């Protein structure tokens, strides 16, 4: 199975390691072998030998990236390649392009991959949160596209939702938390910790975006909400998602360091809000709500004894109310963040595409 | 998409109605059209015209079955057909055989369907709970077999588990409730109702098997536990599942009516057990536990404040602990029973197979 990997950040590197570590399992259980034909980072792309396992080359690239260097700096790798050339040479039926970047500049590659008969797996939310028509184009081939980890990481929200929607079961409402980072912050507030301290801890542990205001401003969750709403067949744009952030917009105009240093000014406000909620037997969560033609994200007060109120740590929880899942919703709960979890979810997506399409070839080889 | 439907009980008929009702949705959203080429019940099979939608014929068959008559009694249908002939004529690549029976006699048909390049969807637990080698054979083609509704109906336990297992993520433990009927009984006990009254109510509402002792004896849940354990790659037989039933074995030797009449003799015992549990802040659930090479089903005392203890009505809940879903498990919760829910889950399975395999043909039609 030929793979092309875009993005060699934490998630991309974890995926490569996981594919390496799983080789024996995949060969034994499914008789399949992944050939990573090319990798790219923001500096450029490198073509790899087309012979699995090619572990040596992979190892060299992983070491190189771990050392904080870009692919363009890598004199020792043969085969630097222009992206246009890479797409032209490598995208073909059966190949899978995996987008582990956080960039909106991969859209043309994903489109080309599909047009050339290949498949795509996205961990990157950006392509699916641009114009509706791009979303529609990228997800038009159910057997050739997976995007599970764009929402709540490895928690299989998208595949469960797609199963429900495919049958025509009517979804009335989706409500849940889909950010491990904000889950951590909201649960910490409930435990009496300071907002600024929680933000700093999340930032320093690498759980936030490089600029933590991306998470705290709500745009990250808004993108996930948009992907869920579009998954229901709704036609809408990111600007149609109502976003209530955790920080005032004035915080956006300063540097990350200044922001982290001044976040204490928000502590008292959140302490008061949480205490008032607790006094009512409730707590605060950062929630996605999709219902009645409205898609919104923001802080909600939820009963401590509700499924969302009982959440701990950075667990996520999504409730789907439909005609079939009624009166009680379908609930999906569990860890919805983390580099290893995301890499595992991407690999599930890849395997689903490969195993589903193995239909005809397996038959041919057997009969 | 050619379909062959085995079994015209409540679930089979609900599936047919659902396919009829969804025609416009499937045509518009996916450009696909189901052709139900043959149906069978325990009395025989009938071949239908191979032109969708063929609603008239379907309607006639549904009316005939609703009137409580068998297909063999149906003089008005053209095309009665021997099962051997049906398999020989109709099973081919692209066709899907859907098993909505509760019989172990469909195994040879399912095998033949696969051997001839077709796909299979099972709501019937029996074929997957016979010898390990039959399970292995029927599930050997990930792109050509689905069996979601064999465990907890429409709650997508199998697809979520398959995603986790495929990547090599190690599952340490599965624990949960997977019977809506026993969920109803156990929650009723917790509310102070009598065991015999709950059993009679479940029986009279049609929620149990025709012989309610199938459910109460635990064999139905044991089959589900076996399917989950085999899904982890375990090699084991139904006889390896430790089963603790809700009724003593002496209840098996009497008629259903006599049993229902005498179930009151068990009321006090369950009342005492539940009261003792409640006094400890716990309650009783009928639980599947798969861990440490052991697969068992039976009554367990669980804390009222645990996910299982908080379950209400006939909701099901499954917790999956793995290396990735750790320290907190992945939790899947929701309605796990009901004829309409099961029919919807079967249709999801059918659509997954069709959409995944649509890969090449969609490409061909577009490029």
Short mmCIF file of C-alpha atoms in Angstrom, two decimals, chain A residues 18 22 25-26 29-30 92-96 114-119 137 140-144 146 148-149 154-156 159-160 162-169 230-233 305 310 312 315 323-336 340-341 344-349 351-360 362-363 365-367, chain B residues 18 22 25-26 29-30 92-96 114-119 137 140-144 146 148-149 154-156 159-160 162-169 230-233 305 310 312 315 323-336 340-341 344-349 351-360 362-363 365-367:
data_model
loop_
_atom_site.label_atom_id
_atom_site.label_comp_id
_atom_site.label_asym_id
_atom_site.label_seq_id
_atom_site.Cartn_x
_atom_site.Cartn_y
_atom_site.Cartn_z
CA UNK A 18 3.42 3.40 14.65
CA UNK A 22 2.94 -2.42 13.44
CA UNK A 25 0.97 -7.20 12.94
CA UNK A 26 -0.28 -5.85 9.61
CA UNK A 29 -3.23 -10.22 10.28
CA UNK A 30 -4.00 -8.64 6.92
CA UNK A 92 -2.66 6.88 -8.50
CA UNK A 93 -5.46 4.46 -7.65
CA UNK A 94 -4.58 2.63 -4.45
CA UNK A 95 -2.25 5.26 -3.05
CA UNK A 96 -3.22 7.10 0.12
CA UNK A 114 -8.66 12.12 -5.53
CA UNK A 115 -8.78 13.16 -9.18
CA UNK A 116 -6.02 10.68 -9.91
CA UNK A 117 -7.95 7.86 -8.24
CA UNK A 118 -6.08 7.89 -4.92
CA UNK A 119 -7.50 8.08 -1.41
CA UNK A 137 -15.45 17.68 -3.07
CA UNK A 140 -17.54 12.98 -2.08
CA UNK A 141 -16.06 9.47 -2.27
CA UNK A 142 -17.05 7.59 0.89
CA UNK A 143 -14.71 4.74 -0.01
CA UNK A 144 -11.73 7.03 -0.56
CA UNK A 146 -11.45 9.36 6.05
CA UNK A 148 -11.85 10.65 11.90
CA UNK A 149 -9.12 12.41 13.86
CA UNK A 154 -9.10 8.81 18.08
CA UNK A 155 -12.63 8.85 19.54
CA UNK A 156 -14.59 7.54 16.54
CA UNK A 159 -17.44 7.06 11.73
CA UNK A 160 -20.28 6.63 14.21
CA UNK A 162 -21.51 8.63 9.26
CA UNK A 163 -23.10 5.27 10.05
CA UNK A 164 -26.14 7.01 11.51
CA UNK A 165 -26.49 9.57 8.74
CA UNK A 166 -26.05 7.07 5.90
CA UNK A 167 -29.24 5.19 6.76
CA UNK A 168 -31.33 8.34 6.73
CA UNK A 169 -31.83 8.30 10.51
CA UNK A 230 -21.40 19.41 7.56
CA UNK A 231 -21.36 15.68 8.28
CA UNK A 232 -25.10 15.97 8.89
CA UNK A 233 -25.51 17.34 5.39
CA UNK A 305 -24.93 14.84 37.50
CA UNK A 310 -19.33 14.01 35.23
CA UNK A 312 -12.97 14.28 34.22
CA UNK A 315 -11.83 13.05 28.33
CA UNK A 323 -34.89 9.30 15.64
CA UNK A 324 -33.41 5.90 16.46
CA UNK A 325 -31.24 7.00 19.39
CA UNK A 326 -34.19 8.36 21.31
CA UNK A 327 -35.22 9.22 23.98
CA UNK A 328 -31.66 8.60 25.26
CA UNK A 329 -28.83 9.64 22.95
CA UNK A 330 -25.92 7.61 21.68
CA UNK A 331 -22.96 8.58 23.85
CA UNK A 332 -19.34 8.23 22.87
CA UNK A 333 -16.83 9.00 25.59
CA UNK A 334 -13.10 8.67 26.07
CA UNK A 335 -9.76 10.22 25.56
CA UNK A 336 -10.05 12.60 22.65
CA UNK A 340 -0.29 8.80 20.17
CA UNK A 341 -4.08 8.58 20.17
CA UNK A 344 -3.55 5.52 16.16
CA UNK A 345 -6.77 7.01 14.80
CA UNK A 346 -5.08 7.94 11.52
CA UNK A 347 -3.80 4.40 11.17
CA UNK A 348 -7.35 3.09 11.76
CA UNK A 349 -8.54 5.34 8.95
CA UNK A 351 -6.61 0.48 7.44
CA UNK A 352 -10.33 1.00 6.92
CA UNK A 353 -9.69 2.34 3.42
CA UNK A 354 -7.27 -0.43 2.57
CA UNK A 355 -9.31 -3.30 3.98
CA UNK A 356 -12.55 -2.11 2.44
CA UNK A 357 -11.00 -1.75 -0.98
CA UNK A 358 -9.21 -5.08 -0.65
CA UNK A 359 -12.54 -6.63 -1.58
CA UNK A 360 -11.90 -7.35 -5.19
CA UNK A 362 -8.63 -10.59 -2.16
CA UNK A 363 -11.33 -12.35 -4.11
CA UNK A 365 -6.25 -13.98 -5.29
CA UNK A 366 -8.43 -16.65 -3.74
CA UNK A 367 -10.72 -17.92 -6.42
CA UNK B 18 -36.61 0.81 5.84
CA UNK B 22 -34.97 5.22 2.17
CA UNK B 25 -32.41 9.30 0.21
CA UNK B 26 -30.05 6.62 -1.10
CA UNK B 29 -27.18 11.05 -1.58
CA UNK B 30 -25.25 8.09 -2.97
CA UNK B 92 -21.89 -13.13 -7.31
CA UNK B 93 -19.41 -10.29 -6.73
CA UNK B 94 -21.32 -7.22 -5.61
CA UNK B 95 -24.33 -9.04 -4.18
CA UNK B 96 -25.00 -8.88 -0.45
CA UNK B 114 -18.33 -15.37 0.09
CA UNK B 115 -16.82 -18.09 -2.07
CA UNK B 116 -18.71 -16.67 -5.06
CA UNK B 117 -17.34 -13.20 -4.39
CA UNK B 118 -20.41 -11.78 -2.66
CA UNK B 119 -20.62 -9.97 0.68
CA UNK B 137 -13.93 -18.05 7.60
CA UNK B 140 -11.89 -13.29 6.85
CA UNK B 141 -12.75 -10.55 4.31
CA UNK B 142 -12.93 -7.24 6.17
CA UNK B 143 -14.33 -5.56 3.06
CA UNK B 144 -17.03 -8.15 2.55
CA UNK B 146 -20.33 -6.82 8.61
CA UNK B 148 -22.58 -4.92 13.85
CA UNK B 149 -26.08 -5.77 15.08
CA UNK B 154 -27.41 -0.54 16.41
CA UNK B 155 -24.86 0.59 19.02
CA UNK B 156 -21.68 0.41 16.92
CA UNK B 159 -17.04 -1.26 14.24
CA UNK B 160 -15.46 0.70 17.08
CA UNK B 162 -12.54 -3.37 14.86
CA UNK B 163 -11.03 0.10 14.43
CA UNK B 164 -9.12 -0.28 17.69
CA UNK B 165 -7.95 -3.83 17.04
CA UNK B 166 -6.86 -3.18 13.45
CA UNK B 167 -4.12 -0.77 14.48
CA UNK B 168 -2.59 -3.21 16.94
CA UNK B 169 -3.72 -1.21 19.96
CA UNK B 230 -13.24 -13.44 18.99
CA UNK B 231 -13.12 -9.90 17.65
CA UNK B 232 -10.04 -9.39 19.82
CA UNK B 233 -8.37 -12.28 18.05
CA UNK B 305 -21.99 6.05 40.75
CA UNK B 310 -25.99 4.94 36.28
CA UNK B 312 -31.33 3.44 33.00
CA UNK B 315 -29.75 1.35 27.45
CA UNK B 323 -3.24 0.90 25.61
CA UNK B 324 -4.50 4.04 23.88
CA UNK B 325 -7.80 4.32 25.75
CA UNK B 326 -6.11 4.50 29.11
CA UNK B 327 -6.41 5.26 32.02
CA UNK B 328 -10.06 6.00 31.17
CA UNK B 329 -11.78 3.60 28.75
CA UNK B 330 -13.62 4.34 25.55
CA UNK B 331 -17.30 4.24 26.45
CA UNK B 332 -20.11 3.61 24.02
CA UNK B 333 -23.61 4.02 25.41
CA UNK B 334 -27.13 4.10 24.06
CA UNK B 335 -30.13 2.12 23.07
CA UNK B 336 -28.93 -1.35 22.19
CA UNK B 340 -36.22 -0.54 14.29
CA UNK B 341 -32.78 0.09 15.78
CA UNK B 344 -31.22 0.62 10.98
CA UNK B 345 -27.93 -0.95 12.06
CA UNK B 346 -28.19 -3.62 9.35
CA UNK B 347 -28.77 -0.92 6.76
CA UNK B 348 -25.66 0.93 8.03
CA UNK B 349 -23.68 -2.28 7.54
CA UNK B 351 -24.20 0.88 3.12
CA UNK B 352 -20.68 0.62 4.55
CA UNK B 353 -19.98 -2.36 2.33
CA UNK B 354 -21.46 -0.71 -0.73
CA UNK B 355 -19.87 2.70 -0.27
CA UNK B 356 -16.45 1.28 0.52
CA UNK B 357 -16.48 -0.91 -2.55
CA UNK B 358 -17.84 1.90 -4.70
CA UNK B 359 -14.29 3.14 -4.84
CA UNK B 360 -13.33 1.90 -8.24
CA UNK B 362 -17.16 5.81 -8.83
CA UNK B 363 -13.70 6.64 -10.10
CA UNK B 365 -17.62 6.90 -13.90
CA UNK B 366 -16.00 10.21 -13.18
CA UNK B 367 -12.66 10.18 -14.92
#
